[in-house]
Every structure is written in C-alpha cells, then in structure tokens.
Amino acid sequence: MDFYNEKTDSTVQCRALNIAEDLGQIQYLFSDKTGTLTENKMVFRRCSVAGFDYCHEENAKRLESYQEAVSEDEDFTDTLSGSLSNMAKPRAPSCRTVHNGLLGNKPSNHLTGSSFTLGSRERASEVLHSRQAAFSSPIETDVVPDTRLLDKFSQITPRLFMPLDETVQNPLLETLYIIDFFIALAICNTVVVSAPNQRRQKIRHPSLGGLPIKSLEEIKSLFQRLSVRRSSSPSLNSGKEPSSGVPNAFVSRLPLFSRIKPASPVEEEVSQVCESPQCSSSSACCTETEKQHSDAGLLNGKAESLPGQPMACNLCYEAESPDEAALVYAARAYQCTLQSRTPEQVMVDFAALGPLTFQLLHILPFDSVRKRMSVVVRHPLSNQVVVYTKGADSVIMELLSVASPDGASPEKQQMIIREKTQRHLDDYAKQGLRTLCIAKKVMSDTEYAEWLRNHFLAETSIDNREELLLESAMRLENKLTLLGATGIEDRLQEGVPESIEALHKAGIKIWMLTGDKQETAVNIAYACKLLEPDDKLFILNTQSKDACGMLMSTILKELQKKTQALPEQVSLSVDLHQPPVPQDSGLRAGLIITGKTLEFALQESLQKQFLELTSWCQTVVCCRATPLQKSEVVKLVRSHLQVMTLAIGDGANDVSMIQVADIGIGVSGQEGMQAVMASDFAVSQFKHLSKLLLVHGHWCYTRLSNMILYFFYKNVAYVNLLFWYQFFCGFSGTSMTDYWVLIFFNLLFTSAPPVIYGVLEKDVSAETLMQLPELYKSGQKSEAYLPHTFWITLLDAFYQSLVCFFVPYFTYQGSDIDIFAFGNPLNTAALFIILLHLIIESKSLTWIHMLVITGSILSYFLFAIVFGAMCVTCNPPSNPYWIMQEHMLDPVFYLVCILTTCIALLPRFVYRVLQGSLFPSPILRAKHFDRLTPEERTEALKKWRGAGKMNQVTSNYANQSADKSGRRPQPGPSTVFAMKSATSCAIEQGNLSLCETALDQGYSETKAFEMARPCKD
C-alpha cells in the first residue's frame, strides 16, 4: 500500500525478478527531471511578447491558492450538483464547467467565473471524457489572462491585414506580433482536438483523378501518397487560386495523422456543400452569420457558440506532451482557440478575427537534434506562406535573422526585442520555469516551392536520408523573426526533496540528466535538495575541447587543495571504482555541465579526467543533454568505474538510459508506457524510490546473501558426513544412511526453512531503515557476502560435520550396532544442527519460522518411524527396519543428539554473542532500536544522528584548519560556493583565453583563481 498511487491507480511493478538483490547495492543514480522529479503538469506562468514581459500575477495567485479535489468521486459529485461551496473556494475553473467570455472590455475576473449546470447527463459525460484525456487536469487547463496583455487585444481588428505590409505603422508591429505569437501557440503542435458526444467526422481526400499531372516528379508524389502514405501530397487551395508561378505543393503529414483518425468538433469536409443556407461553399472562409455572431460576442463580452461548433470549454485536447497542451490552453485563455485539426488544415477561432482556417502545408516534427518544431501554413488573411517555429532558446536565438545596427527600423526593433527577450528568458530560468522561444518566417511562394522540391528529394533519397532531411530543415528554419517566449512551470512531485536527501545519506551519488536550460536545472536541483546551499558548485560550460580539458584540470586542482590533508585521497589512476572523497569528509561539491561541454567530456581523451572530476562531486547535473548523451554517460560510469548504476525516467527519451543501466526504473507518468515497458521495475512516483532501495533493496540483498551462504553451509555440512565415513569403509562409496533418507533430507526435511528464511528475513525493520538511510551502505560494500565471510562459513560447516560424525562414532565405538543404526543418530543430529544454525543466523523469528522448523522435525521423525516400520527388506543385506523405534527408547540416542548439537553450534553461538556485545555492526545496533519503546527509540535516534554530525563537524574542523594554515582563508559553512566564469572574455581563432573565476557570495579576502573557459562576446 505504501507504493500505491490513488490518482493513477498504479503501484510498483517488478518486471525482473532475477536482479532484485541489485536494488540493495546501488552506488550511482541517474535521473531524468521532467516527469520523474516533477509532476509533468505543465502550468503556463509567464510569457514575453515583442519584448514585453507579462507576469500573469492573477494566474500566479490562482496557482498558489488552488487545491484540486481530494478524489474523483468528490469532484464528480460537486460538478453535477453545482455546489456553491466550490464556487466560494479560490480555485480556478475547469474546462468542463467554465464558459469564458470573448475578449472585450470584461475584466479578467469575469473570464475566470464559474458556471454550473444541474442534472445534465451530457455534462456528466463531458466530465468523464475530460478525465480520460492526458494533461487535462484543471490546474493545467485553466489560465487567468494578464490584464495588461488583454488591453492590447482591443487593438486587434481584421483591418490590420487588409493593407499591404508597407503601410503598417511601427506602433502596430507589437499587435501583429501578439497575433502571430498566439497563433503559433495554437497551431505549432500536434494536438488532436475532440469534443464529447460529437458525430464521427468523415475526412475526404481530394480527388486525385482531377489533378493534372505535368511532370515525373508529380507522378512520384502521387505514387508515394497512394502506396506509402508517408509525407507528401498535393496541396489544397485555400479558397483562392495560387499564382501562376506556384506548382502543386506537397503537404507533409506526421505519422501521428496517418495512424489516428482525426476527430474534429466541426463538421467540415473538403469540397462538401453545406446543407444550411447560411453556410458558404468554401470551408476556409467563415459565413457572414458567423462573423455577426463573433462581432456580437466581442462587443457584448459574452461567449456565443458558432453554428455547428461546440463551446470552447467543451473541446478536449489530446497532446503528445504536456508542454504542447499547456501552450494550447494558454492560447485558448486569450480566445485563440484551436477548434479543429485535419491533415490538410487547422482551424482557429481568434477573438475579433473570427474563425481562421490555416492550410497546413508542411510539418517538421520535433527531434532531439534540432530541438525545435515548425509548421508551414498559408495564412488565411494575408495568403502568405508562414513558418511558425518553437523550440529551445539556445537553438532559436542562433537561427534569428542578423540585424545590422545601421539597418532599417524594423531590424533595430527586432534586435531590441531579442535582447529584452533574452533577459526575460534568463529570469524565467532562474525561477525554475521551462522556457520556449516562438518565432516565425514569411516566405514567398517561389521560395517555398523551391524548398519543397528539394525537401521531397531528401525524403525520397535512399542514401544519407537523415542528413539530407536535417539540411533541408536547416534551410527552412533560418532568418527567423522572434515573436516572444513562454515560461511554463513544472512543479516538483510530493516527497522528492525528502527522498533525495535520504538517498544522499545512503551514500548514493545522484546525477540529474535533463534537456532544460542550465538555470532551470540548477534551480530545480536546489529545490529538490539535490544541491545544498553549502555545496561548492562548479560549472562546466565551454565551446571547445581544449578549454574543457583545461577547465576540468583547474577544478581538480582546487578540489585536491581542499582535501590534501587526507593522505588516503589520491588521484584517480587505474582503480577508478574507488571514489577519492570519503562520504564523511565534509567536502560536498556539485558539478554543472552543459550538453555541448558534455559532448567534449565524453570523448575518449577526456573520459578519464571527466570521471575523476565527477568522483569528487556528490551531485552532477547535466543540462541540455540529448537522449543519446544520457545513455553514453550511464554507459561510461558503469563500464569504467565498475559500480552498480540505476537509471530512472518516465518518457520515451529515457528508454536508452534505462536499458544501459544495471537497473532501469520506469515512472508510469503521463508520457506513455515506453519507459515502463523497457524497465526492470516500475513506480508511480519518485518518492517511492527511496523505500524501494533503502528498505526492499536492503532486504533483498541481505536475504539472498544469507540464503546463498546458508545453502553452501547446509550442503557442505551434510555431504561431508558421507566423506568422513569413506575413511572407514575403504572409500567404497557406501552410505551409512538409507538412500530414501538421503533423498528426502534435502528434498523435504530441510528445504522449506531456507525458503522461508529467504522470503521473510528482516534484519532491520522498515521504519528503522527509512529513519537511518546510512544502513544502506552495508549493501554497497557487500558486507553480507564478503570473501572472508564465505570461507568462514565453509570452515564452520567442516567443523560441524566433524563433530556430527565423530561424537556418535566415539560413542558407539566397540558396540555391535549395524551400519544404519550408526547412521540414524548422525542424520538426526545433522537435522537439529542445520535447523538450529538457521535460528541462530535469523534476525527476525516469526511464528511462520517456528511452524516450518517444527514441521520439518516432525516430518523427519514421522517418515523415519513409518519407513522403519514398513521397510522390512528395502536395502538388503542391511535394512532400516524398526531402527528409529529402538533409538527412541534408548537414552544414549538422546544424549548423543543433544551433545553433538551443542558442541557443533557452540562456536557459531559464541561468535554471534561476542559480535553483538563487543563489536556490533551498524545493522546490529539499529536492530536494537526495534526493541525499544517509542520514547527510548526517539532518544536513541537523536544520539545516533548526533554522533554522525559530530564526526562530520570534526572532519570539517580539520579541513578548515588545513585551509587556515595555507594562503587562502576559508569562508564560513553557510556560504554558498559557486564558480562561474566571466562571460566577457572571448576565444578567437581557437586561441584559449583565461577567465578569472571567483567564489560567489564572496568574501573580499578570498583569493580568486584562474580558470580556463572560453566565453562568447
């Protein structure tokens, strides 16, 4: 029940039973950020449009006071009953119950009002339908518009697109940017639109027979469309005839659209005549009635649905990622509503502009190499070919058109917008928000036709197809015009900071591998306690391989100065799997490395130096990392350091990392089941990982280790009885025991107790293991199965077999008993020795243990009595007839069994007693806590933690004393150390420049040292 997640109705899954013990030996943990450490619920927080930042304060207040329903049943009941108590709560409305007014003079609080409908079956179905869609929780779908941005929407009119671009005055450029910005949010995605209770839409492909075929290229296109249905097909006319210089365009389709039948809430069909007399024959243009409804709604500030269209609140968006869904919902909050999507067109209802149908010409999907996505559409108002692009700011900023300072006024304004937007992006990243840049590009019909012709050749190419497609995308996505940026919040999951803190105490080094910006990754790392305020932070951000090597050498020297007083800390040489910094040395360092620098560090010449540097660091954060880089990092650490690694992720981009690690854990989040299907274990939340490792991992490792040792002991102790007997029978292979007793001894009499021991053994309770994560280090050091432990166990087995054989031998020496009468005390004593040995080794005896052990002893005596009474001539010339019955009447038999058992188990018993009293291990000391009362237990835990802190303080004091004896003074422990290179220096033509790097939060007397790092102008 501790692993059960009620929201997702999922629990832990064990998909690989053969490696459960590895959970107790993890030394390195590699984690994704989005969806693994965070909730993967993307909430639109801020945006920057045309260089103006809109902080959405009302939306921030809503998120702070927002509380989701405790259970689905309560939410469902409240929605149906229209409870007024819910309206009084400061919670944001849901898309299932809110009717947003069109933009006008209404204030923002009117847009967030709630309206409930009572007793409607349709409303109930909408609630259920919305729950089935991913990324559709109220906290994600409800966005409160910014009032300053709303005021600027009043300037949007259709007349903006009527004059030519040359007549548009400069003050109107911001308005045009706002329009393009929200259009890009609405259509630059792969979101599928659906509505509850809608009729199925029939998508008719345009007739192929009526199109003139003028060239071989078009024949190839037609064949490809009919057979492969891959990416290109003749384009649709958007109600207007194209210019004479434009050939038939080809419309790209994603595989998503070829597999999923789009369901549009608007019954639109290509070349279909509307039945209503008010409808126009062109599907790309809105009717006059619709325009009147739109204008009336704009003036009155009321939401009125268009004919044949559902309300915007009834729409359901099904997105491939939560980022896409968040941006579409943000656009809908400003009444730029995505109404429908087909493979040929996208329909958007934009406030004063009315329904706009964009002809979808081409889609360049997102990939980890380009880190962006683009859509090519024909604008319905300007009839221009427009490319809308969204992606990472580090990529988009490099693709913007270069404006000269002496250029025209729009170019200067674009340069100003770029500078302001960059400052806003840095501010968003420092707040831990996920950032995206939005840009556009206007192409002429001739340019697009030429690009499309080359792109088609790249698509149909057999050799180097991926490289050609990448080059084609680069030709399209250049000289962009920056529209703005967005900041999306992805909150941490519940219990993540506590879990990471516990894993750190357990001695596990945690690496966070993410594709987010450096500032965002560092902010999240501090928020989840992956980095502590007193950690010394080093940043690796270089532009060349040589600079990367010099920077790592400088950091290594600085770290070695800090710990040069410790003689056992040496440079990493041949034995890479031993970290040079002890866990209790008091030195905590964190390393931040960017994706481009990571590419240099993973090269063979720098791998050793990179591993040496990371071994000094408690935490490593890799930002802007690609999925391939994630897997390469895990493979590098696993193969070179020879450590046990664990990788955890939730998405398809984490599959390679999960498969490379020793143990892969998939989080069953909102991004599908790819990670779960590729994993060894699956959890629903990151916080469950701490108990999975610290408790169940520790138990599994301890159980398996002890059970393996016990099986070796049991077999050596019993088989050696036959070995010692061979000295007295001339090594003839004769046995002093009946063959049936030999068979059932391992098969029946002593088989169940080891199994129960391996299943139910708990050396320490789960509560103690969670309160003392340091106990996990015993598994990392393999203390339960060390070589000397194995050999001591075997020597003990030899000793016990000697005692078990020779005590009965000397007792019955000179008597006239036969061979089976001599073997019966040996078997009986061996049974008691082996079972009582298990009791001595067991740390948690339950009634199940005692029941199984008692059952094994009774089954042995019952079998011996029944077998001895029935087997008269089973094994001539000797037979076991009536032997057990006679021995049970002989007091010497009982004396031999008791004396043999006590002598055999005495060394093991004395060793365990001395170990527990004179030199107890941390496990034995923690085991004692389970016997204390709650008050005594609390006091004992305080003393335990106090002793640990005292050791750390002593180590810190030693380090500070060593620093004071040197040239550089030591700052206080509360100081936040961070090494950041200055960005004012540059590298020209490969010549490295040295940038001075100092410690942040500084003391003026702290000496700065020089660090090699290339920086940009």
Tab-separated table of C-alpha atoms in Angstrom, residues 192-473:
chain	number	residue	atom	x	y	z
A	192	VAL	CA	-5.666	16.399	-31.649
A	193	VAL	CA	-8.995	18.157	-30.985
A	194	SER	CA	-12.112	16.298	-29.971
A	195	ALA	CA	-15.409	17.070	-28.290
A	196	PRO	CA	-17.797	14.935	-26.225
A	197	ASN	CA	-20.813	13.374	-27.946
A	198	GLN	CA	-19.772	14.543	-31.383
A	199	ARG	CA	-20.580	12.697	-34.545
A	200	ARG	CA	-17.779	10.995	-36.369
A	201	GLN	CA	-16.130	13.177	-38.942
A	202	LYS	CA	-15.594	11.986	-42.457
A	203	ILE	CA	-12.304	13.133	-43.901
A	204	ARG	CA	-12.342	13.039	-47.666
A	205	HIS	CA	-9.100	13.251	-49.503
A	206	PRO	CA	-9.173	15.476	-52.531
A	207	SER	CA	-9.853	13.755	-55.750
A	208	LEU	CA	-6.660	12.628	-57.365
A	209	GLY	CA	-8.126	11.971	-60.755
A	210	GLY	CA	-8.965	15.581	-61.451
A	211	LEU	CA	-5.477	16.908	-60.778
A	212	PRO	CA	-3.316	17.492	-63.824
A	213	ILE	CA	-0.063	15.581	-63.795
A	214	LYS	CA	2.577	17.648	-65.529
A	215	SER	CA	5.879	16.075	-64.526
A	216	LEU	CA	7.561	12.879	-63.438
A	217	GLU	CA	8.076	14.410	-60.032
A	218	GLU	CA	4.320	14.719	-59.519
A	219	ILE	CA	3.859	11.109	-60.623
A	220	LYS	CA	6.310	10.062	-57.926
A	221	SER	CA	4.402	12.153	-55.429
A	222	LEU	CA	1.100	10.543	-56.426
A	223	PHE	CA	2.574	7.049	-56.174
A	224	GLN	CA	4.029	7.823	-52.777
A	225	ARG	CA	0.724	9.097	-51.489
A	226	LEU	CA	-1.265	6.127	-52.686
A	227	SER	CA	1.199	3.447	-51.589
A	228	VAL	CA	3.359	4.581	-48.715
A	229	ARG	CA	1.191	7.455	-47.402
A	230	ARG	CA	4.250	8.973	-45.876
A	231	SER	CA	4.777	12.659	-46.079
A	232	SER	CA	3.812	14.479	-49.252
A	233	SER	CA	0.655	15.042	-51.239
A	234	PRO	CA	-0.771	17.767	-53.490
A	235	SER	CA	-1.785	20.801	-51.514
A	236	LEU	CA	-5.246	22.189	-51.097
A	237	ASN	CA	-6.285	25.570	-52.323
A	238	SER	CA	-7.452	27.810	-49.543
A	239	GLY	CA	-10.357	29.261	-51.475
A	240	LYS	CA	-8.055	31.232	-53.770
A	241	GLU	CA	-6.192	30.364	-56.890
A	242	PRO	CA	-2.429	30.281	-56.428
A	243	SER	CA	-0.167	32.392	-58.533
A	244	SER	CA	0.963	31.080	-61.846
A	245	GLY	CA	4.491	30.544	-60.616
A	246	VAL	CA	3.465	28.179	-57.825
A	247	PRO	CA	3.382	24.473	-58.654
A	248	ASN	CA	1.280	21.950	-56.830
A	249	ALA	CA	2.634	21.903	-53.292
A	250	PHE	CA	3.108	18.835	-51.205
A	251	VAL	CA	1.537	18.563	-47.771
A	252	SER	CA	3.601	16.809	-45.145
A	253	ARG	CA	1.874	14.514	-42.725
A	254	LEU	CA	3.213	13.250	-39.476
A	255	PRO	CA	2.932	9.520	-38.707
A	256	LEU	CA	0.521	10.551	-35.983
A	257	PHE	CA	-2.058	11.623	-38.522
A	258	SER	CA	-1.638	8.516	-40.615
A	259	ARG	CA	-2.395	6.310	-37.618
A	260	ILE	CA	-5.051	8.317	-35.803
A	261	LYS	CA	-8.293	9.341	-37.411
A	262	PRO	CA	-8.745	12.999	-36.526
A	263	ALA	CA	-11.970	13.834	-34.812
A	264	SER	CA	-12.953	17.433	-35.309
A	265	PRO	CA	-15.777	19.104	-33.451
A	266	VAL	CA	-16.657	20.988	-36.629
A	267	GLU	CA	-18.310	19.005	-39.394
A	268	GLU	CA	-16.140	20.256	-42.254
A	269	GLU	CA	-15.479	18.310	-45.388
A	270	VAL	CA	-13.382	19.308	-48.324
A	271	SER	CA	-15.468	20.056	-51.426
A	272	GLN	CA	-18.696	19.444	-49.488
A	273	VAL	CA	-21.671	21.791	-49.828
A	274	CYS	CA	-23.249	22.860	-46.528
A	275	GLU	CA	-26.851	21.931	-46.055
A	276	SER	CA	-27.641	25.117	-44.206
A	277	PRO	CA	-28.462	28.047	-46.491
A	278	GLN	CA	-26.402	30.294	-44.231
A	279	CYS	CA	-23.219	28.345	-44.915
A	280	SER	CA	-20.718	29.338	-47.518
A	281	SER	CA	-19.443	26.864	-50.050
A	282	SER	CA	-15.834	27.457	-49.026
A	283	SER	CA	-14.684	25.608	-45.943
A	284	ALA	CA	-11.787	28.006	-45.460
A	285	CYS	CA	-13.961	31.094	-45.012
A	286	CYS	CA	-16.407	31.846	-42.240
A	287	THR	CA	-20.011	32.759	-43.045
A	288	GLU	CA	-21.496	36.177	-42.608
A	289	THR	CA	-23.729	34.817	-39.874
A	290	GLU	CA	-20.700	33.501	-38.039
A	291	LYS	CA	-18.983	36.859	-38.373
A	292	GLN	CA	-22.038	38.581	-36.968
A	293	HIS	CA	-22.114	36.177	-34.054
A	294	SER	CA	-18.403	36.747	-33.492
A	295	ASP	CA	-18.703	40.532	-33.626
A	296	ALA	CA	-21.729	40.495	-31.358
A	297	GLY	CA	-19.941	38.311	-28.886
A	298	LEU	CA	-16.927	40.592	-28.952
A	299	LEU	CA	-18.981	43.703	-28.274
A	300	ASN	CA	-21.169	42.174	-25.606
A	301	GLY	CA	-18.383	40.302	-23.900
A	302	LYS	CA	-20.387	37.078	-23.946
A	303	ALA	CA	-19.421	33.659	-25.183
A	304	GLU	CA	-21.677	32.587	-28.007
A	305	SER	CA	-21.011	29.422	-29.890
A	306	LEU	CA	-20.795	29.479	-33.632
A	307	PRO	CA	-23.274	27.498	-35.679
A	308	GLY	CA	-22.302	23.858	-35.759
A	309	GLN	CA	-19.449	24.406	-33.296
A	310	PRO	CA	-19.275	23.371	-29.652
A	311	MET	CA	-18.304	25.825	-26.972
A	312	ALA	CA	-14.558	26.282	-26.416
A	313	CYS	CA	-14.904	24.832	-22.947
A	314	ASN	CA	-16.289	21.609	-24.449
A	315	LEU	CA	-13.184	20.961	-26.518
A	316	CYS	CA	-10.779	18.272	-25.422
A	317	TYR	CA	-7.137	18.491	-26.447
A	318	GLU	CA	-5.089	15.307	-26.687
A	319	ALA	CA	-1.403	16.178	-26.835
A	320	GLU	CA	1.758	14.140	-27.145
A	321	SER	CA	3.491	16.171	-24.438
A	322	PRO	CA	2.267	18.364	-21.574
A	323	ASP	CA	4.164	21.356	-22.962
A	324	GLU	CA	2.031	21.372	-26.113
A	325	ALA	CA	-1.166	21.081	-24.082
A	326	ALA	CA	-0.158	23.937	-21.766
A	327	LEU	CA	0.529	26.295	-24.677
A	328	VAL	CA	-2.750	25.425	-26.406
A	329	TYR	CA	-4.683	26.058	-23.195
A	330	ALA	CA	-2.830	29.355	-22.733
A	331	ALA	CA	-3.807	30.438	-26.233
A	332	ARG	CA	-7.405	29.426	-25.512
A	333	ALA	CA	-7.401	31.634	-22.413
A	334	TYR	CA	-6.846	34.594	-24.766
A	335	GLN	CA	-9.605	33.353	-27.067
A	336	CYS	CA	-7.225	31.985	-29.662
A	337	THR	CA	-8.944	28.627	-29.590
A	338	LEU	CA	-7.822	25.645	-31.578
A	339	GLN	CA	-11.121	24.381	-32.973
A	340	SER	CA	-10.186	21.525	-35.278
A	341	ARG	CA	-7.299	19.821	-36.967
A	342	THR	CA	-7.187	17.695	-40.073
A	343	PRO	CA	-4.208	16.508	-42.108
A	344	GLU	CA	-4.827	19.353	-44.564
A	345	GLN	CA	-5.871	22.276	-42.400
A	346	VAL	CA	-6.116	23.747	-38.917
A	347	MET	CA	-8.980	25.918	-37.745
A	348	VAL	CA	-8.501	28.562	-35.048
A	349	ASP	CA	-11.114	30.866	-33.562
A	350	PHE	CA	-9.252	34.109	-32.797
A	351	ALA	CA	-11.368	36.678	-30.934
A	352	ALA	CA	-12.070	39.655	-33.214
A	353	LEU	CA	-10.672	37.955	-36.308
A	354	GLY	CA	-13.251	35.175	-36.216
A	355	PRO	CA	-12.642	31.598	-37.378
A	356	LEU	CA	-9.389	31.285	-39.296
A	357	THR	CA	-8.651	28.187	-41.355
A	358	PHE	CA	-4.940	27.693	-41.980
A	359	GLN	CA	-3.938	25.494	-44.866
A	360	LEU	CA	-1.377	23.079	-43.463
A	361	LEU	CA	1.436	22.817	-45.987
A	362	HIS	CA	4.149	21.010	-44.065
A	363	ILE	CA	5.151	19.902	-40.572
A	364	LEU	CA	8.692	19.429	-39.333
A	365	PRO	CA	8.266	17.494	-36.095
A	366	PHE	CA	10.369	17.988	-33.002
A	367	ASP	CA	13.505	15.898	-32.604
A	368	SER	CA	16.335	15.847	-30.081
A	369	VAL	CA	18.907	17.026	-32.611
A	370	ARG	CA	17.135	20.151	-33.898
A	371	LYS	CA	15.381	20.792	-30.549
A	372	ARG	CA	12.546	22.610	-32.288
A	373	MET	CA	9.350	22.104	-34.257
A	374	SER	CA	7.982	24.008	-37.237
A	375	VAL	CA	4.736	24.178	-39.161
A	376	VAL	CA	4.339	25.710	-42.600
A	377	VAL	CA	0.885	27.176	-43.238
A	378	ARG	CA	-0.809	29.531	-45.632
A	379	HIS	CA	-2.230	32.446	-43.713
A	380	PRO	CA	-5.962	32.832	-44.482
A	381	LEU	CA	-5.905	36.642	-44.245
A	382	SER	CA	-2.621	37.571	-45.897
A	383	ASN	CA	-2.439	34.474	-48.156
A	384	GLN	CA	1.281	34.267	-47.372
A	385	VAL	CA	3.298	31.161	-46.637
A	386	VAL	CA	4.299	31.458	-42.990
A	387	VAL	CA	6.652	29.237	-40.992
A	388	TYR	CA	5.926	29.119	-37.249
A	389	THR	CA	8.734	27.657	-35.131
A	390	LYS	CA	9.020	26.924	-31.443
A	391	GLY	CA	11.945	25.387	-29.610
A	392	ALA	CA	14.754	25.784	-27.121
A	393	ASP	CA	16.047	29.312	-26.749
A	394	SER	CA	19.650	28.216	-27.266
A	395	VAL	CA	18.680	26.985	-30.732
A	396	ILE	CA	16.124	29.589	-31.807
A	397	MET	CA	18.364	32.517	-30.913
A	398	GLU	CA	21.026	31.256	-33.292
A	399	LEU	CA	18.514	30.988	-36.145
A	400	LEU	CA	17.232	34.553	-35.955
A	401	SER	CA	17.907	36.959	-38.768
A	402	VAL	CA	21.037	39.031	-38.159
A	403	ALA	CA	20.194	42.734	-37.978
A	404	SER	CA	22.867	45.347	-38.512
A	405	PRO	CA	22.909	48.389	-36.212
A	406	ASP	CA	22.623	50.649	-39.262
A	407	GLY	CA	19.694	48.722	-40.703
A	408	ALA	CA	16.080	49.683	-41.063
A	409	SER	CA	13.818	50.489	-38.158
A	410	PRO	CA	12.160	47.017	-38.023
A	411	GLU	CA	15.601	45.404	-37.878
A	412	LYS	CA	16.640	47.623	-34.982
A	413	GLN	CA	13.392	46.863	-33.218
A	414	GLN	CA	13.957	43.142	-33.737
A	415	MET	CA	17.404	43.460	-32.165
A	416	ILE	CA	15.891	45.238	-29.164
A	417	ILE	CA	13.218	42.551	-28.860
A	418	ARG	CA	15.890	39.869	-28.942
A	419	GLU	CA	17.888	41.484	-26.132
A	420	LYS	CA	14.834	42.016	-23.953
A	421	THR	CA	13.529	38.513	-24.583
A	422	GLN	CA	16.894	37.024	-23.637
A	423	ARG	CA	16.778	38.850	-20.312
A	424	HIS	CA	13.259	37.567	-19.746
A	425	LEU	CA	14.369	34.016	-20.573
A	426	ASP	CA	17.186	34.224	-18.047
A	427	ASP	CA	14.740	35.493	-15.454
A	428	TYR	CA	12.313	32.653	-16.201
A	429	ALA	CA	15.072	30.063	-15.935
A	430	LYS	CA	16.227	31.412	-12.572
A	431	GLN	CA	12.680	30.903	-11.321
A	432	GLY	CA	12.813	27.274	-12.439
A	433	LEU	CA	10.456	27.697	-15.387
A	434	ARG	CA	10.739	25.734	-18.614
A	435	THR	CA	11.379	28.145	-21.465
A	436	LEU	CA	10.478	28.054	-25.139
A	437	CYS	CA	11.043	30.600	-27.876
A	438	ILE	CA	8.437	31.359	-30.542
A	439	ALA	CA	9.488	32.654	-33.969
A	440	LYS	CA	8.121	32.995	-37.481
A	441	LYS	CA	9.263	33.418	-41.048
A	442	VAL	CA	7.361	34.671	-44.084
A	443	MET	CA	8.234	33.033	-47.385
A	444	SER	CA	7.256	33.817	-50.903
A	445	ASP	CA	5.510	31.177	-52.953
A	446	THR	CA	8.577	30.754	-55.147
A	447	GLU	CA	10.881	30.226	-52.158
A	448	TYR	CA	8.570	27.687	-50.634
A	449	ALA	CA	8.146	25.799	-53.895
A	450	GLU	CA	11.909	25.591	-54.336
A	451	TRP	CA	12.429	24.397	-50.764
A	452	LEU	CA	9.627	21.855	-51.083
A	453	ARG	CA	11.132	20.447	-54.263
A	454	ASN	CA	14.497	19.932	-52.524
A	455	HIS	CA	12.827	18.556	-49.415
A	456	PHE	CA	10.952	15.988	-51.483
A	457	LEU	CA	14.223	14.804	-52.967
A	458	ALA	CA	15.635	14.452	-49.446
A	459	GLU	CA	12.594	12.461	-48.332
A	460	THR	CA	12.825	10.055	-51.253
A	461	SER	CA	16.580	9.670	-51.018
A	462	ILE	CA	17.947	6.254	-50.092
A	463	ASP	CA	21.474	7.248	-49.092
A	464	ASN	CA	22.092	9.701	-46.237
A	465	ARG	CA	18.407	10.387	-45.860
A	466	GLU	CA	18.645	11.612	-42.252
A	467	GLU	CA	21.448	14.043	-43.082
A	468	LEU	CA	19.602	15.389	-46.104
A	469	LEU	CA	16.407	15.904	-44.115
A	470	LEU	CA	18.342	17.749	-41.428
A	471	GLU	CA	19.941	20.002	-44.028
A	472	SER	CA	16.533	20.640	-45.577
A	473	ALA	CA	15.100	21.637	-42.205
